[in-house]
PDB file of C-alpha atoms in Angstrom:
ATOM      1  CA  MET U  21      -8.986 -31.551  -7.206  1.00 46.00           C
ATOM      2  CA  LYS U  22     -10.206 -29.214  -9.912  1.00 47.00           C
ATOM      3  CA  ALA U  23      -7.825 -27.151 -11.996  1.00 49.00           C
ATOM      4  CA  VAL U  24      -9.135 -23.996 -10.332  1.00 49.00           C
ATOM      5  CA  GLY U  25      -8.229 -25.408  -6.928  1.00 45.00           C
ATOM      6  CA  ARG U  26      -4.691 -26.174  -8.113  1.00 42.00           C
ATOM      7  CA  LYS U  27      -4.287 -22.661  -9.439  1.00 44.00           C
ATOM      8  CA  ARG U  28      -5.421 -21.205  -6.111  1.00 43.00           C
ATOM      9  CA  GLU U  29      -3.081 -23.565  -4.249  1.00 41.00           C
ATOM     10  CA  ARG U  30      -0.117 -22.482  -6.392  1.00 39.00           C
ATOM     11  CA  SER U  31      -1.095 -18.860  -5.877  1.00 39.00           C
ATOM     12  CA  LYS U  32      -1.139 -19.392  -2.113  1.00 40.00           C
ATOM     13  CA  ILE U  33       2.326 -20.916  -2.262  1.00 37.00           C
ATOM     14  CA  GLN U  34       3.706 -17.971  -4.201  1.00 42.00           C
ATOM     15  CA  ARG U  35       2.063 -15.364  -1.960  1.00 42.00           C
ATOM     16  CA  THR U  36       2.647 -16.822   1.475  1.00 40.00           C
ATOM     17  CA  GLY U  37       5.534 -19.195   1.044  1.00 39.00           C
ATOM     18  CA  SER U  38       3.659 -21.422   3.481  1.00 36.00           C
ATOM     19  CA  TYR U  39       4.855 -24.635   1.872  1.00 34.00           C
ATOM     20  CA  LYS U  40       8.571 -23.889   1.732  1.00 38.00           C
ATOM     21  CA  ASN U  41      10.814 -26.964   1.644  1.00 39.00           C
ATOM     22  CA  GLU U  42       7.810 -29.237   1.166  1.00 37.00           C
ATOM     23  CA  GLU U  43       6.481 -30.960  -1.877  1.00 40.00           C
ATOM     24  CA  ASN U  44       3.191 -29.566  -3.108  1.00 38.00           C
ATOM     25  CA  PHE U  45       0.187 -31.582  -4.284  1.00 43.00           C
ATOM     26  CA  SER U  46       1.801 -32.387  -7.632  1.00 45.00           C
ATOM     27  CA  GLY U  47       4.922 -33.945  -6.103  1.00 50.00           C
ATOM     28  CA  LYS U  48       7.119 -31.106  -7.366  1.00 48.00           C
ATOM     29  CA  PRO U  49       9.128 -28.919  -4.993  1.00 50.00           C
ATOM     30  CA  ALA U  50       7.118 -25.917  -3.831  1.00 46.00           C
ATOM     31  CA  LEU U  51       7.883 -22.465  -5.177  1.00 47.00           C
ATOM     32  CA  GLN U  52       9.997 -20.334  -2.899  1.00 55.00           C
ATOM     33  CA  ALA U  53       8.443 -17.032  -1.904  1.00 60.00           C
ATOM     34  CA  SER U  54      10.665 -14.197  -0.800  1.00 73.00           C
ATOM     35  CA  PRO U  55       9.871 -12.831   2.652  1.00 83.00           C
ATOM     36  CA  PRO U  56       8.121  -9.497   3.202  1.00 86.00           C
ATOM     37  CA  THR U  57      10.449  -6.584   2.628  1.00 90.00           C
ATOM     38  CA  GLU U  58      10.760  -3.081   3.978  1.00 94.00           C
ATOM     39  CA  LEU U  59      12.527  -0.684   1.681  1.00 95.00           C
ATOM     40  CA  GLU U  60      13.018   3.051   1.771  1.00 96.00           C
ATOM     41  CA  ILE U  61      11.668   5.003  -1.172  1.00 96.00           C
ATOM     42  CA  ARG U  62      12.274   8.748  -1.256  1.00 95.00           C
ATOM     43  CA  GLY U  63      12.843   8.709   2.518  1.00 94.00           C
ATOM     44  CA  VAL U  64       9.637   6.794   3.316  1.00 96.00           C
ATOM     45  CA  PRO U  65       9.743   3.238   4.698  1.00 96.00           C
ATOM     46  CA  VAL U  66       7.524   1.033   2.493  1.00 97.00           C
ATOM     47  CA  HIS U  67       6.412  -2.471   3.469  1.00 96.00           C
ATOM     48  CA  PHE U  68       6.089  -4.775   0.466  1.00 96.00           C
ATOM     49  CA  PRO U  69       4.886  -8.391   0.624  1.00 95.00           C
ATOM     50  CA  PHE U  70       8.014  -9.640  -1.198  1.00 93.00           C
ATOM     51  CA  ARG U  71      11.239  -8.278  -2.649  1.00 94.00           C
ATOM     52  CA  PRO U  72      10.058  -5.919  -5.420  1.00 95.00           C
ATOM     53  CA  TYR U  73      11.446  -5.943  -8.933  1.00 94.00           C
ATOM     54  CA  LYS U  74      13.358  -2.897 -10.165  1.00 95.00           C
ATOM     55  CA  CYS U  75      10.372  -1.737 -12.272  1.00 95.00           C
ATOM     56  CA  GLN U  76       8.155  -1.920  -9.164  1.00 96.00           C
ATOM     57  CA  GLU U  77      10.625   0.147  -7.140  1.00 96.00           C
ATOM     58  CA  ASP U  78      10.747   2.700  -9.967  1.00 96.00           C
ATOM     59  CA  TYR U  79       6.932   2.822 -10.100  1.00 97.00           C
ATOM     60  CA  MET U  80       6.683   3.390  -6.333  1.00 97.00           C
ATOM     61  CA  GLY U  81       9.359   6.091  -6.612  1.00 97.00           C
ATOM     62  CA  LYS U  82       7.279   7.964  -9.195  1.00 97.00           C
ATOM     63  CA  VAL U  83       4.211   7.656  -6.952  1.00 97.00           C
ATOM     64  CA  MET U  84       6.221   9.069  -4.024  1.00 97.00           C
ATOM     65  CA  ASP U  85       7.515  11.935  -6.171  1.00 97.00           C
ATOM     66  CA  ALA U  86       3.957  12.935  -7.054  1.00 96.00           C
ATOM     67  CA  LEU U  87       2.785  12.648  -3.436  1.00 96.00           C
ATOM     68  CA  HIS U  88       5.691  14.657  -2.022  1.00 95.00           C
ATOM     69  CA  GLN U  89       5.099  17.410  -4.596  1.00 95.00           C
ATOM     70  CA  SER U  90       1.270  17.307  -4.279  1.00 93.00           C
ATOM     71  CA  GLU U  91       1.013  16.684  -8.005  1.00 93.00           C
ATOM     72  CA  ASN U  92      -1.068  14.442 -10.210  1.00 92.00           C
ATOM     73  CA  ALA U  93       0.695  11.556 -11.905  1.00 92.00           C
ATOM     74  CA  LEU U  94      -0.186   9.563 -14.984  1.00 93.00           C
ATOM     75  CA  LEU U  95       1.671   6.270 -14.671  1.00 93.00           C
ATOM     76  CA  GLU U  96       1.468   3.244 -16.895  1.00 92.00           C
ATOM     77  CA  SER U  97       2.982  -0.194 -16.861  1.00 92.00           C
ATOM     78  CA  PRO U  98       2.243  -3.445 -18.688  1.00 92.00           C
ATOM     79  CA  THR U  99      -0.339  -5.932 -17.423  1.00 91.00           C
ATOM     80  CA  GLY U 100       0.931  -8.118 -14.610  1.00 92.00           C
ATOM     81  CA  THR U 101       3.694  -5.845 -13.350  1.00 93.00           C
ATOM     82  CA  GLY U 102       2.081  -5.241  -9.947  1.00 94.00           C
ATOM     83  CA  LYS U 103       0.726  -1.723 -10.454  1.00 94.00           C
ATOM     84  CA  THR U 104      -2.092  -2.142  -7.926  1.00 94.00           C
ATOM     85  CA  LEU U 105       0.160  -3.513  -5.197  1.00 96.00           C
ATOM     86  CA  CYS U 106       2.817  -0.851  -5.842  1.00 96.00           C
ATOM     87  CA  LEU U 107       0.256   1.934  -5.733  1.00 96.00           C
ATOM     88  CA  LEU U 108      -1.317   0.643  -2.523  1.00 96.00           C
ATOM     89  CA  CYS U 109       1.966   0.088  -0.684  1.00 97.00           C
ATOM     90  CA  SER U 110       3.525   3.397  -1.683  1.00 97.00           C
ATOM     91  CA  THR U 111       0.471   5.571  -0.984  1.00 97.00           C
ATOM     92  CA  LEU U 112      -0.327   3.880   2.325  1.00 97.00           C
ATOM     93  CA  ALA U 113       3.311   4.143   3.420  1.00 97.00           C
ATOM     94  CA  TRP U 114       3.276   7.837   2.530  1.00 97.00           C
ATOM     95  CA  GLN U 115       0.016   8.324   4.454  1.00 96.00           C
ATOM     96  CA  ARG U 116       1.474   6.538   7.487  1.00 95.00           C
ATOM     97  CA  GLU U 117       4.564   8.758   7.316  1.00 96.00           C
ATOM     98  CA  GLN U 118       2.389  11.891   7.110  1.00 95.00           C
ATOM     99  CA  ALA U 119       0.417  10.749  10.172  1.00 93.00           C
ATOM    100  CA  ARG U 120       3.652  10.086  12.066  1.00 93.00           C
ATOM    101  CA  ALA U 121       5.026  13.525  11.143  1.00 92.00           C
ATOM    102  CA  ILE U 122       1.821  15.260  12.243  1.00 91.00           C
ATOM    103  CA  LYS U 123       1.761  13.359  15.532  1.00 89.00           C
ATOM    104  CA  GLU U 124       5.438  14.146  16.153  1.00 88.00           C
ATOM    105  CA  LYS U 125       4.914  17.835  15.365  1.00 84.00           C
ATOM    106  CA  HIS U 126       2.004  18.124  17.760  1.00 79.00           C
ATOM    107  CA  SER U 127       3.707  16.228  20.560  1.00 79.00           C
ATOM    108  CA  LYS U 128       6.380  18.966  20.600  1.00 72.00           C
ATOM    109  CA  GLU U 129       3.903  21.863  20.612  1.00 62.00           C
ATOM    110  CA  PRO U 130       2.270  23.048  23.842  1.00 59.00           C
ATOM    111  CA  LEU U 131      -1.405  22.197  24.142  1.00 51.00           C
ATOM    112  CA  LEU U 132      -3.771  25.130  23.566  1.00 52.00           C
ATOM    113  CA  SER U 133      -7.177  25.616  25.110  1.00 49.00           C
ATOM    114  CA  GLN U 134     -10.262  25.824  22.872  1.00 50.00           C
ATOM    115  CA  GLY U 135     -10.487  29.551  23.644  1.00 50.00           C
ATOM    116  CA  ALA U 136      -6.935  30.160  22.497  1.00 49.00           C
ATOM    117  CA  ILE U 137      -7.534  28.198  19.297  1.00 52.00           C
ATOM    118  CA  ALA U 138     -10.749  30.140  18.589  1.00 51.00           C
ATOM    119  CA  GLN U 139      -8.832  33.416  18.891  1.00 52.00           C
ATOM    120  CA  MET U 140      -6.257  32.384  16.306  1.00 52.00           C
ATOM    121  CA  SER U 141      -6.743  34.346  13.112  1.00 48.00           C
ATOM    122  CA  ASN U 142      -5.813  31.488  10.800  1.00 50.00           C
ATOM    123  CA  LEU U 143      -7.921  28.693  12.301  1.00 50.00           C
ATOM    124  CA  GLU U 144      -8.586  27.047   8.933  1.00 51.00           C
ATOM    125  CA  GLY U 145      -4.860  26.785   8.202  1.00 49.00           C
ATOM    126  CA  CYS U 146      -4.305  25.242  11.620  1.00 51.00           C
ATOM    127  CA  LYS U 147      -6.965  22.585  10.966  1.00 50.00           C
ATOM    128  CA  GLN U 148      -5.538  21.772   7.545  1.00 49.00           C
ATOM    129  CA  ALA U 149      -2.027  21.225   8.897  1.00 57.00           C
ATOM    130  CA  THR U 150      -3.230  18.627  11.417  1.00 73.00           C
ATOM    131  CA  LYS U 151      -5.359  16.523   9.080  1.00 86.00           C
ATOM    132  CA  ILE U 152      -3.974  13.208   7.891  1.00 89.00           C
ATOM    133  CA  PRO U 153      -4.347  12.944   4.108  1.00 91.00           C
ATOM    134  CA  THR U 154      -7.220  10.806   2.849  1.00 91.00           C
ATOM    135  CA  ILE U 155      -6.601   8.370   0.008  1.00 91.00           C
ATOM    136  CA  ILE U 156      -9.397   7.790  -2.487  1.00 90.00           C
ATOM    137  CA  TYR U 157      -8.950   4.890  -4.869  1.00 90.00           C
ATOM    138  CA  ALA U 158     -11.343   4.980  -7.810  1.00 89.00           C
ATOM    139  CA  SER U 159     -11.830   2.404 -10.500  1.00 89.00           C
ATOM    140  CA  ARG U 160     -14.045   1.886 -13.508  1.00 89.00           C
ATOM    141  CA  THR U 161     -15.396  -1.588 -12.684  1.00 91.00           C
ATOM    142  CA  HIS U 162     -16.478  -3.583  -9.636  1.00 90.00           C
ATOM    143  CA  SER U 163     -14.049  -6.387 -10.508  1.00 90.00           C
ATOM    144  CA  GLN U 164     -11.157  -3.911 -10.463  1.00 90.00           C
ATOM    145  CA  LEU U 165     -12.219  -2.688  -7.017  1.00 91.00           C
ATOM    146  CA  SER U 166     -12.423  -6.292  -5.813  1.00 90.00           C
ATOM    147  CA  GLN U 167      -8.879  -6.825  -7.076  1.00 90.00           C
ATOM    148  CA  VAL U 168      -7.698  -3.797  -5.073  1.00 93.00           C
ATOM    149  CA  ILE U 169      -9.217  -5.214  -1.870  1.00 93.00           C
ATOM    150  CA  ARG U 170      -7.602  -8.618  -2.527  1.00 92.00           C
ATOM    151  CA  GLU U 171      -4.231  -6.935  -3.053  1.00 93.00           C
ATOM    152  CA  LEU U 172      -4.702  -4.840   0.101  1.00 93.00           C
ATOM    153  CA  LYS U 173      -5.139  -8.052   2.111  1.00 93.00           C
ATOM    154  CA  ASN U 174      -1.701  -9.195   0.878  1.00 90.00           C
ATOM    155  CA  THR U 175      -0.038  -6.181   2.528  1.00 93.00           C
ATOM    156  CA  ARG U 176       0.729  -5.272   6.144  1.00 93.00           C
ATOM    157  CA  TYR U 177      -1.382  -2.150   5.807  1.00 94.00           C
ATOM    158  CA  ARG U 178      -4.828  -2.205   7.407  1.00 92.00           C
ATOM    159  CA  PRO U 179      -6.411   1.198   6.744  1.00 91.00           C
ATOM    160  CA  LYS U 180     -10.006   2.009   7.514  1.00 89.00           C
ATOM    161  CA  HIS U 181     -11.767   1.716   4.188  1.00 88.00           C
ATOM    162  CA  ALA U 182     -15.150   1.676   2.540  1.00 87.00           C
ATOM    163  CA  LEU U 183     -16.031   0.146  -0.814  1.00 84.00           C
ATOM    164  CA  LEU U 184     -18.642   2.077  -2.764  1.00 84.00           C
ATOM    165  CA  GLY U 185     -20.131   0.992  -6.062  1.00 79.00           C
ATOM    166  CA  SER U 186     -23.178   1.683  -8.143  1.00 78.00           C
TER     167      SER U 186
END
């Protein structure tokens, strides 16, 4: 087996924990992966593929703060700290929570006919309140976008998405 294959195999063990309590190809005990975790950050349930480190929880908290306040955020963290995964999980959890809140709000309201909606003076405001927020993830390079898609596959989230590049 090539070194690249071993690295991928080890990576699979760490991500999935699929070889728990077994010896891996090298005869050494397999690495233990923590199970997927759901934690609450700023009142939003967030699914994470493993138990996050404190710095990852802090990062997701800052993302949630910016989303709740409709503000921009400039966040930085050293290489290898899981920024991409944290950003994906926190934003997609927030989006899911927004969709749930919108659905819950509209299930309590009486249904209006198209004629009644057309007569409303603030039709644009009505449309805006019922739209689930769209998340746009931009990156400078194709390899960075590929990394985002790989990280997305490691989560429970399965949003509709399109990958555009030039």
